[in-house]
PDB file of C-alpha atoms in Angstrom:
ATOM      1  CA  UNK A  91     111.954 114.970  92.339  1.00 36.00           C
ATOM      2  CA  UNK A  92     108.916 112.995  91.526  1.00 40.00           C
ATOM      3  CA  UNK A  93     108.210 114.845  88.263  1.00 43.00           C
ATOM      4  CA  UNK A  94     111.624 114.183  86.677  1.00 46.00           C
ATOM      5  CA  UNK A  95     111.117 112.267  83.417  1.00 50.00           C
ATOM      6  CA  UNK A  96     107.340 112.621  83.686  1.00 59.00           C
ATOM      7  CA  UNK A  97     105.764 113.736  80.489  1.00 70.00           C
ATOM      8  CA  UNK A  98     102.078 114.214  81.382  1.00 84.00           C
ATOM      9  CA  UNK A  99      99.970 116.642  79.385  1.00 92.00           C
ATOM     10  CA  UNK A 100     100.286 119.893  81.273  1.00 94.00           C
ATOM     11  CA  UNK A 101      97.990 122.811  81.694  1.00 95.00           C
ATOM     12  CA  UNK A 102      99.595 125.932  82.991  1.00 96.00           C
ATOM     13  CA  UNK A 103      97.251 128.692  84.261  1.00 96.00           C
ATOM     14  CA  UNK A 104      97.463 131.970  86.147  1.00 97.00           C
ATOM     15  CA  UNK A 105      96.099 132.144  89.680  1.00 97.00           C
ATOM     16  CA  UNK A 106      92.500 133.342  89.495  1.00 97.00           C
ATOM     17  CA  UNK A 107      91.889 132.113  85.982  1.00 97.00           C
ATOM     18  CA  UNK A 108      89.496 129.375  85.119  1.00 97.00           C
ATOM     19  CA  UNK A 109      90.885 125.950  84.144  1.00 97.00           C
ATOM     20  CA  UNK A 110      89.517 123.421  81.790  1.00 97.00           C
ATOM     21  CA  UNK A 111      90.811 119.871  81.815  1.00 97.00           C
ATOM     22  CA  UNK A 112      89.652 117.546  79.108  1.00 96.00           C
ATOM     23  CA  UNK A 113      89.357 113.787  78.856  1.00 95.00           C
ATOM     24  CA  UNK A 114      88.310 111.324  76.170  1.00 94.00           C
ATOM     25  CA  UNK A 115      86.855 108.097  77.354  1.00 93.00           C
ATOM     26  CA  UNK A 116      86.806 104.808  75.491  1.00 88.00           C
ATOM     27  CA  UNK A 117      83.680 102.859  76.172  1.00 90.00           C
ATOM     28  CA  UNK A 118      80.314 104.082  74.982  1.00 89.00           C
ATOM     29  CA  UNK A 119      78.675 101.690  77.509  1.00 89.00           C
ATOM     30  CA  UNK A 120      80.328 103.419  80.513  1.00 91.00           C
ATOM     31  CA  UNK A 121      77.594 104.971  82.674  1.00 90.00           C
ATOM     32  CA  UNK A 122      79.436 106.660  85.499  1.00 94.00           C
ATOM     33  CA  UNK A 123      82.365 108.986  85.396  1.00 96.00           C
ATOM     34  CA  UNK A 124      84.703 110.417  88.199  1.00 96.00           C
ATOM     35  CA  UNK A 125      87.302 113.076  88.429  1.00 97.00           C
ATOM     36  CA  UNK A 126      90.141 112.649  90.839  1.00 98.00           C
ATOM     37  CA  UNK A 127      92.846 115.002  91.989  1.00 98.00           C
ATOM     38  CA  UNK A 128      96.258 113.600  92.981  1.00 98.00           C
ATOM     39  CA  UNK A 129      98.695 115.807  94.789  1.00 97.00           C
ATOM     40  CA  UNK A 130     102.348 114.954  94.935  1.00 94.00           C
ATOM     41  CA  UNK A 131     103.009 111.983  97.324  1.00 94.00           C
ATOM     42  CA  UNK A 132      99.369 111.345  97.991  1.00 96.00           C
ATOM     43  CA  UNK A 133      96.576 109.134  96.772  1.00 97.00           C
ATOM     44  CA  UNK A 134      93.922 110.105  94.226  1.00 97.00           C
ATOM     45  CA  UNK A 135      91.215 112.262  95.901  1.00 97.00           C
ATOM     46  CA  UNK A 136      87.574 112.212  94.757  1.00 96.00           C
ATOM     47  CA  UNK A 137      86.499 115.610  93.334  1.00 97.00           C
ATOM     48  CA  UNK A 138      83.163 115.108  91.536  1.00 97.00           C
ATOM     49  CA  UNK A 139      81.201 112.493  89.609  1.00 96.00           C
ATOM     50  CA  UNK A 140      78.536 112.417  86.957  1.00 96.00           C
ATOM     51  CA  UNK A 141      76.212 109.675  85.649  1.00 94.00           C
ATOM     52  CA  UNK A 142      75.411 109.159  82.047  1.00 93.00           C
ATOM     53  CA  UNK A 143      71.840 110.459  82.385  1.00 94.00           C
ATOM     54  CA  UNK A 144      73.241 113.928  83.009  1.00 96.00           C
ATOM     55  CA  UNK A 145      75.421 116.266  80.922  1.00 97.00           C
ATOM     56  CA  UNK A 146      76.448 118.690  83.592  1.00 98.00           C
ATOM     57  CA  UNK A 147      77.025 118.669  87.303  1.00 98.00           C
ATOM     58  CA  UNK A 148      78.314 121.413  89.581  1.00 97.00           C
ATOM     59  CA  UNK A 149      80.222 121.340  92.804  1.00 95.00           C
ATOM     60  CA  UNK A 150      82.107 123.923  94.754  1.00 94.00           C
ATOM     61  CA  UNK A 151      84.293 125.791  92.267  1.00 96.00           C
ATOM     62  CA  UNK A 152      84.154 122.701  89.924  1.00 98.00           C
ATOM     63  CA  UNK A 153      81.890 121.671  87.093  1.00 98.00           C
ATOM     64  CA  UNK A 154      81.900 118.477  85.201  1.00 98.00           C
ATOM     65  CA  UNK A 155      80.552 118.332  81.601  1.00 98.00           C
ATOM     66  CA  UNK A 156      79.759 115.091  79.846  1.00 97.00           C
ATOM     67  CA  UNK A 157      79.304 114.748  76.000  1.00 96.00           C
ATOM     68  CA  UNK A 158      78.324 111.167  75.312  1.00 94.00           C
ATOM     69  CA  UNK A 159      78.079 111.785  71.556  1.00 94.00           C
ATOM     70  CA  UNK A 160      81.816 112.277  71.298  1.00 94.00           C
ATOM     71  CA  UNK A 161      82.707 110.450  74.499  1.00 95.00           C
ATOM     72  CA  UNK A 162      84.272 113.535  76.127  1.00 95.00           C
ATOM     73  CA  UNK A 163      84.417 114.665  79.674  1.00 96.00           C
ATOM     74  CA  UNK A 164      85.730 117.959  80.997  1.00 97.00           C
ATOM     75  CA  UNK A 165      86.467 119.394  84.406  1.00 98.00           C
ATOM     76  CA  UNK A 166      86.169 123.147  84.867  1.00 98.00           C
ATOM     77  CA  UNK A 167      87.787 124.787  87.893  1.00 98.00           C
ATOM     78  CA  UNK A 168      86.702 128.336  88.627  1.00 97.00           C
ATOM     79  CA  UNK A 169      89.206 130.864  90.088  1.00 97.00           C
ATOM     80  CA  UNK A 170      92.070 128.440  90.121  1.00 97.00           C
ATOM     81  CA  UNK A 171      94.256 128.627  93.196  1.00 97.00           C
ATOM     82  CA  UNK A 172      97.802 127.413  93.931  1.00 96.00           C
ATOM     83  CA  UNK A 173      96.312 124.563  96.045  1.00 96.00           C
ATOM     84  CA  UNK A 174      94.667 123.254  92.842  1.00 97.00           C
ATOM     85  CA  UNK A 175      98.093 122.298  91.423  1.00 97.00           C
ATOM     86  CA  UNK A 176      97.995 118.546  90.987  1.00 97.00           C
ATOM     87  CA  UNK A 177      97.549 115.754  88.502  1.00 97.00           C
ATOM     88  CA  UNK A 178      93.861 115.309  87.497  1.00 97.00           C
ATOM     89  CA  UNK A 179      92.507 111.975  86.331  1.00 96.00           C
ATOM     90  CA  UNK A 180      89.196 111.135  84.730  1.00 96.00           C
ATOM     91  CA  UNK A 181      87.878 107.603  85.275  1.00 95.00           C
ATOM     92  CA  UNK A 182      85.071 105.720  83.594  1.00 94.00           C
ATOM     93  CA  UNK A 183      82.959 102.990  85.246  1.00 90.00           C
ATOM     94  CA  UNK A 184      82.596 100.083  82.895  1.00 78.00           C
ATOM     95  CA  UNK A 185      79.327  99.156  84.529  1.00 73.00           C
ATOM     96  CA  UNK A 186      78.365  95.649  85.781  1.00 72.00           C
ATOM     97  CA  UNK A 187      78.660  94.324  89.253  1.00 71.00           C
ATOM     98  CA  UNK A 188      82.431  94.967  89.718  1.00 75.00           C
ATOM     99  CA  UNK A 189      82.443  98.752  89.820  1.00 78.00           C
ATOM    100  CA  UNK A 190      85.682  98.532  87.695  1.00 86.00           C
ATOM    101  CA  UNK A 191      87.239 101.925  86.917  1.00 91.00           C
ATOM    102  CA  UNK A 192      89.458 102.662  83.891  1.00 92.00           C
ATOM    103  CA  UNK A 193      91.600 105.704  84.459  1.00 94.00           C
ATOM    104  CA  UNK A 194      92.761 108.211  81.848  1.00 92.00           C
ATOM    105  CA  UNK A 195      96.438 109.222  81.557  1.00 92.00           C
ATOM    106  CA  UNK A 196      96.214 112.262  83.751  1.00 94.00           C
ATOM    107  CA  UNK A 197      96.800 116.007  83.198  1.00 96.00           C
ATOM    108  CA  UNK A 198      99.197 118.030  85.272  1.00 96.00           C
ATOM    109  CA  UNK A 199      97.683 121.385  86.301  1.00 97.00           C
ATOM    110  CA  UNK A 200     100.338 123.984  87.152  1.00 96.00           C
ATOM    111  CA  UNK A 201      98.932 127.198  88.731  1.00 96.00           C
ATOM    112  CA  UNK A 202     101.347 130.137  88.360  1.00 93.00           C
ATOM    113  CA  UNK A 203     101.063 132.809  91.108  1.00 89.00           C
TER     114      UNK A 203
ATOM    115  CA  UNK B  33      89.864 108.706 111.708  1.00 61.00           C
ATOM    116  CA  UNK B  34      91.650 107.919 108.401  1.00 70.00           C
ATOM    117  CA  UNK B  35      89.190 106.370 105.903  1.00 93.00           C
ATOM    118  CA  UNK B  36      91.574 104.120 103.896  1.00 97.00           C
ATOM    119  CA  UNK B  37      94.945 103.461 105.393  1.00 97.00           C
ATOM    120  CA  UNK B  38      97.969 101.513 104.102  1.00 97.00           C
ATOM    121  CA  UNK B  39     101.175 100.272 105.720  1.00 97.00           C
ATOM    122  CA  UNK B  40     103.921 100.681 105.111  1.00 98.00           C
ATOM    123  CA  UNK B  41     104.190 104.067 103.356  1.00 97.00           C
ATOM    124  CA  UNK B  42     107.600 103.158 101.846  1.00 98.00           C
ATOM    125  CA  UNK B  43     109.069  99.766 101.204  1.00 98.00           C
ATOM    126  CA  UNK B  44     112.625  99.218  99.925  1.00 98.00           C
ATOM    127  CA  UNK B  45     113.759  95.697  99.341  1.00 97.00           C
ATOM    128  CA  UNK B  46     116.080  93.440  97.371  1.00 98.00           C
ATOM    129  CA  UNK B  47     115.060  91.436  94.265  1.00 98.00           C
ATOM    130  CA  UNK B  48     113.867  87.981  95.137  1.00 97.00           C
ATOM    131  CA  UNK B  49     112.419  88.902  98.470  1.00 98.00           C
ATOM    132  CA  UNK B  50     108.779  88.451  99.519  1.00 98.00           C
ATOM    133  CA  UNK B  51     106.875  91.390 101.034  1.00 98.00           C
ATOM    134  CA  UNK B  52     103.348  92.331 102.033  1.00 98.00           C
ATOM    135  CA  UNK B  53     101.424  95.581 102.042  1.00 98.00           C
ATOM    136  CA  UNK B  54      98.398  96.022 104.252  1.00 98.00           C
ATOM    137  CA  UNK B  55      95.168  98.012 103.766  1.00 98.00           C
ATOM    138  CA  UNK B  56      92.289  98.832 106.068  1.00 97.00           C
ATOM    139  CA  UNK B  57      89.204 100.894 105.509  1.00 97.00           C
ATOM    140  CA  UNK B  58      86.774 102.175 108.157  1.00 96.00           C
ATOM    141  CA  UNK B  59      84.103 103.448 105.695  1.00 94.00           C
ATOM    142  CA  UNK B  60      81.914 100.355 105.985  1.00 93.00           C
ATOM    143  CA  UNK B  61      82.361  99.615 102.280  1.00 92.00           C
ATOM    144  CA  UNK B  62      81.941  96.165 100.921  1.00 90.00           C
ATOM    145  CA  UNK B  63      84.492  96.286  98.170  1.00 91.00           C
ATOM    146  CA  UNK B  64      88.251  96.898  98.185  1.00 94.00           C
ATOM    147  CA  UNK B  65      90.769  97.265  95.372  1.00 94.00           C
ATOM    148  CA  UNK B  66      94.493  97.264  94.612  1.00 96.00           C
ATOM    149  CA  UNK B  67      95.908  99.483  91.936  1.00 97.00           C
ATOM    150  CA  UNK B  68      99.407  99.939  90.634  1.00 97.00           C
ATOM    151  CA  UNK B  69     100.734 103.361  89.560  1.00 97.00           C
ATOM    152  CA  UNK B  70     103.790 103.311  87.376  1.00 93.00           C
ATOM    153  CA  UNK B  71     106.481 106.025  86.922  1.00 91.00           C
ATOM    154  CA  UNK B  72     104.312 107.689  84.279  1.00 90.00           C
ATOM    155  CA  UNK B  73     101.462 108.101  86.796  1.00 92.00           C
ATOM    156  CA  UNK B  74      99.312 105.492  84.879  1.00 93.00           C
ATOM    157  CA  UNK B  75      96.885 103.874  87.404  1.00 95.00           C
ATOM    158  CA  UNK B  76      95.764 100.367  86.710  1.00 94.00           C
ATOM    159  CA  UNK B  77      93.450  98.050  88.577  1.00 94.00           C
ATOM    160  CA  UNK B  78      95.009  94.755  89.813  1.00 95.00           C
ATOM    161  CA  UNK B  79      92.463  93.102  92.064  1.00 92.00           C
ATOM    162  CA  UNK B  80      89.157  93.649  93.677  1.00 91.00           C
ATOM    163  CA  UNK B  81      87.327  91.898  96.592  1.00 89.00           C
ATOM    164  CA  UNK B  82      83.699  92.201  97.359  1.00 88.00           C
ATOM    165  CA  UNK B  83      82.805  90.798 100.841  1.00 82.00           C
ATOM    166  CA  UNK B  84      85.988  88.690 100.829  1.00 81.00           C
ATOM    167  CA  UNK B  85      85.264  87.286  97.394  1.00 86.00           C
ATOM    168  CA  UNK B  86      87.646  88.060  94.434  1.00 88.00           C
ATOM    169  CA  UNK B  87      85.712  89.757  91.756  1.00 85.00           C
ATOM    170  CA  UNK B  88      88.377  91.465  89.634  1.00 85.00           C
ATOM    171  CA  UNK B  89      91.615  89.740  88.731  1.00 85.00           C
ATOM    172  CA  UNK B  90      93.469  91.567  86.043  1.00 87.00           C
ATOM    173  CA  UNK B  91      96.416  90.105  84.105  1.00 78.00           C
ATOM    174  CA  UNK B  92      98.817  90.197  87.051  1.00 86.00           C
ATOM    175  CA  UNK B  93     101.759  87.686  87.614  1.00 90.00           C
ATOM    176  CA  UNK B  94     100.994  84.904  89.997  1.00 92.00           C
ATOM    177  CA  UNK B  95     103.630  86.250  92.287  1.00 96.00           C
ATOM    178  CA  UNK B  96     100.932  88.807  93.479  1.00 95.00           C
ATOM    179  CA  UNK B  97      98.408  87.368  95.811  1.00 93.00           C
ATOM    180  CA  UNK B  98      95.701  89.414  97.499  1.00 93.00           C
ATOM    181  CA  UNK B  99      94.121  88.250 100.685  1.00 92.00           C
ATOM    182  CA  UNK B 100      90.978  89.612 102.383  1.00 92.00           C
ATOM    183  CA  UNK B 101      90.602  88.337 106.014  1.00 91.00           C
ATOM    184  CA  UNK B 102      87.365  90.475 106.303  1.00 91.00           C
ATOM    185  CA  UNK B 103      85.624  93.105 104.313  1.00 89.00           C
ATOM    186  CA  UNK B 104      87.573  95.955 106.034  1.00 95.00           C
ATOM    187  CA  UNK B 105      91.030  94.513 105.188  1.00 95.00           C
ATOM    188  CA  UNK B 106      92.812  93.704 101.913  1.00 95.00           C
ATOM    189  CA  UNK B 107      96.407  92.753 101.928  1.00 96.00           C
ATOM    190  CA  UNK B 108      98.772  92.281  98.990  1.00 97.00           C
ATOM    191  CA  UNK B 109     101.505  89.766  99.225  1.00 97.00           C
ATOM    192  CA  UNK B 110     104.235  89.743  96.468  1.00 97.00           C
ATOM    193  CA  UNK B 111     106.629  86.833  96.072  1.00 97.00           C
ATOM    194  CA  UNK B 112     110.005  86.912  94.364  1.00 97.00           C
ATOM    195  CA  UNK B 113     110.124  90.652  93.979  1.00 97.00           C
ATOM    196  CA  UNK B 114     111.418  91.902  90.586  1.00 97.00           C
ATOM    197  CA  UNK B 115     112.816  95.326  89.511  1.00 97.00           C
ATOM    198  CA  UNK B 116     109.666  95.909  87.421  1.00 95.00           C
ATOM    199  CA  UNK B 117     107.495  95.662  90.574  1.00 96.00           C
ATOM    200  CA  UNK B 118     108.827  99.067  91.647  1.00 97.00           C
ATOM    201  CA  UNK B 119     105.807 101.396  91.694  1.00 97.00           C
ATOM    202  CA  UNK B 120     103.314 102.979  93.970  1.00 98.00           C
ATOM    203  CA  UNK B 121     100.484 100.603  95.113  1.00 98.00           C
ATOM    204  CA  UNK B 122      97.165 102.073  96.093  1.00 98.00           C
ATOM    205  CA  UNK B 123      94.373 100.497  98.007  1.00 98.00           C
ATOM    206  CA  UNK B 124      90.838 101.789  97.441  1.00 96.00           C
ATOM    207  CA  UNK B 125      87.372 100.981  98.687  1.00 95.00           C
ATOM    208  CA  UNK B 126      83.758 101.541  97.566  1.00 92.00           C
ATOM    209  CA  UNK B 127      80.233 100.420  98.104  1.00 87.00           C
ATOM    210  CA  UNK B 128      79.542  98.482  94.893  1.00 74.00           C
ATOM    211  CA  UNK B 129      75.717  98.504  95.246  1.00 67.00           C
ATOM    212  CA  UNK B 130      75.730 102.329  95.082  1.00 68.00           C
ATOM    213  CA  UNK B 131      78.043 102.336  92.069  1.00 76.00           C
ATOM    214  CA  UNK B 132      79.719 105.306  93.684  1.00 84.00           C
ATOM    215  CA  UNK B 133      83.313 106.674  93.784  1.00 92.00           C
ATOM    216  CA  UNK B 134      86.242 104.626  95.068  1.00 94.00           C
ATOM    217  CA  UNK B 135      88.189 106.197  97.899  1.00 96.00           C
ATOM    218  CA  UNK B 136      91.941 105.747  97.831  1.00 97.00           C
ATOM    219  CA  UNK B 137      94.586 105.213 100.524  1.00 98.00           C
ATOM    220  CA  UNK B 138      97.822 107.269 100.637  1.00 97.00           C
ATOM    221  CA  UNK B 139      99.757 104.666  98.692  1.00 98.00           C
ATOM    222  CA  UNK B 140     102.842 102.476  99.312  1.00 98.00           C
ATOM    223  CA  UNK B 141     105.995 103.275  97.336  1.00 98.00           C
ATOM    224  CA  UNK B 142     107.696  99.962  96.594  1.00 98.00           C
ATOM    225  CA  UNK B 143     111.352 100.182  95.404  1.00 97.00           C
ATOM    226  CA  UNK B 144     113.031  96.918  94.392  1.00 97.00           C
ATOM    227  CA  UNK B 145     116.831  97.101  94.283  1.00 97.00           C
TER     228      UNK B 145
END
């Protein structure tokens, strides 16, 4: 299958638990950050974003935290469901006129029923 | 009413052939992108067009040539295909002025034999 030979960092959680996915970004000048969810065989799907003038933003069942001091981003998913199983990517916007995104390596979230 | 669409979904071809992948967005965005995702799920920007003008051109072999006939379409032509070109190629679009998220298509899985 698609995951054969794939060695992504993996987070395994029980259904109903909260999940926390972490990401370290590289450029202290980045001013906009996005979390994407990629299910098997599909394109990355926008989940939530945050700008550098904020340190927390909440969506439906998801929260993104930004710590600019240590260049760290996290995605918290409340009451994780089987449908949350996917690869999650953080991305940083390098700023400027091009809207260029640099993606992290991805974390595989596996939800156990 | 698909937002970002790509054709074909799968492309299997022989080394040395020339192939094209097409992308269309109906979101009214002014900027479109091509990304390559390798077997380790790493996503990397290749090109970006804003209003039919090339604004991002990463270190990509000259065999890859993007073409944007209008701001709703961005095609990718690849000459003299090599084994290492095998990957999933994603198209995305965004509204640069808003510095907002990029929205991705479903991907084209290219296999070079």
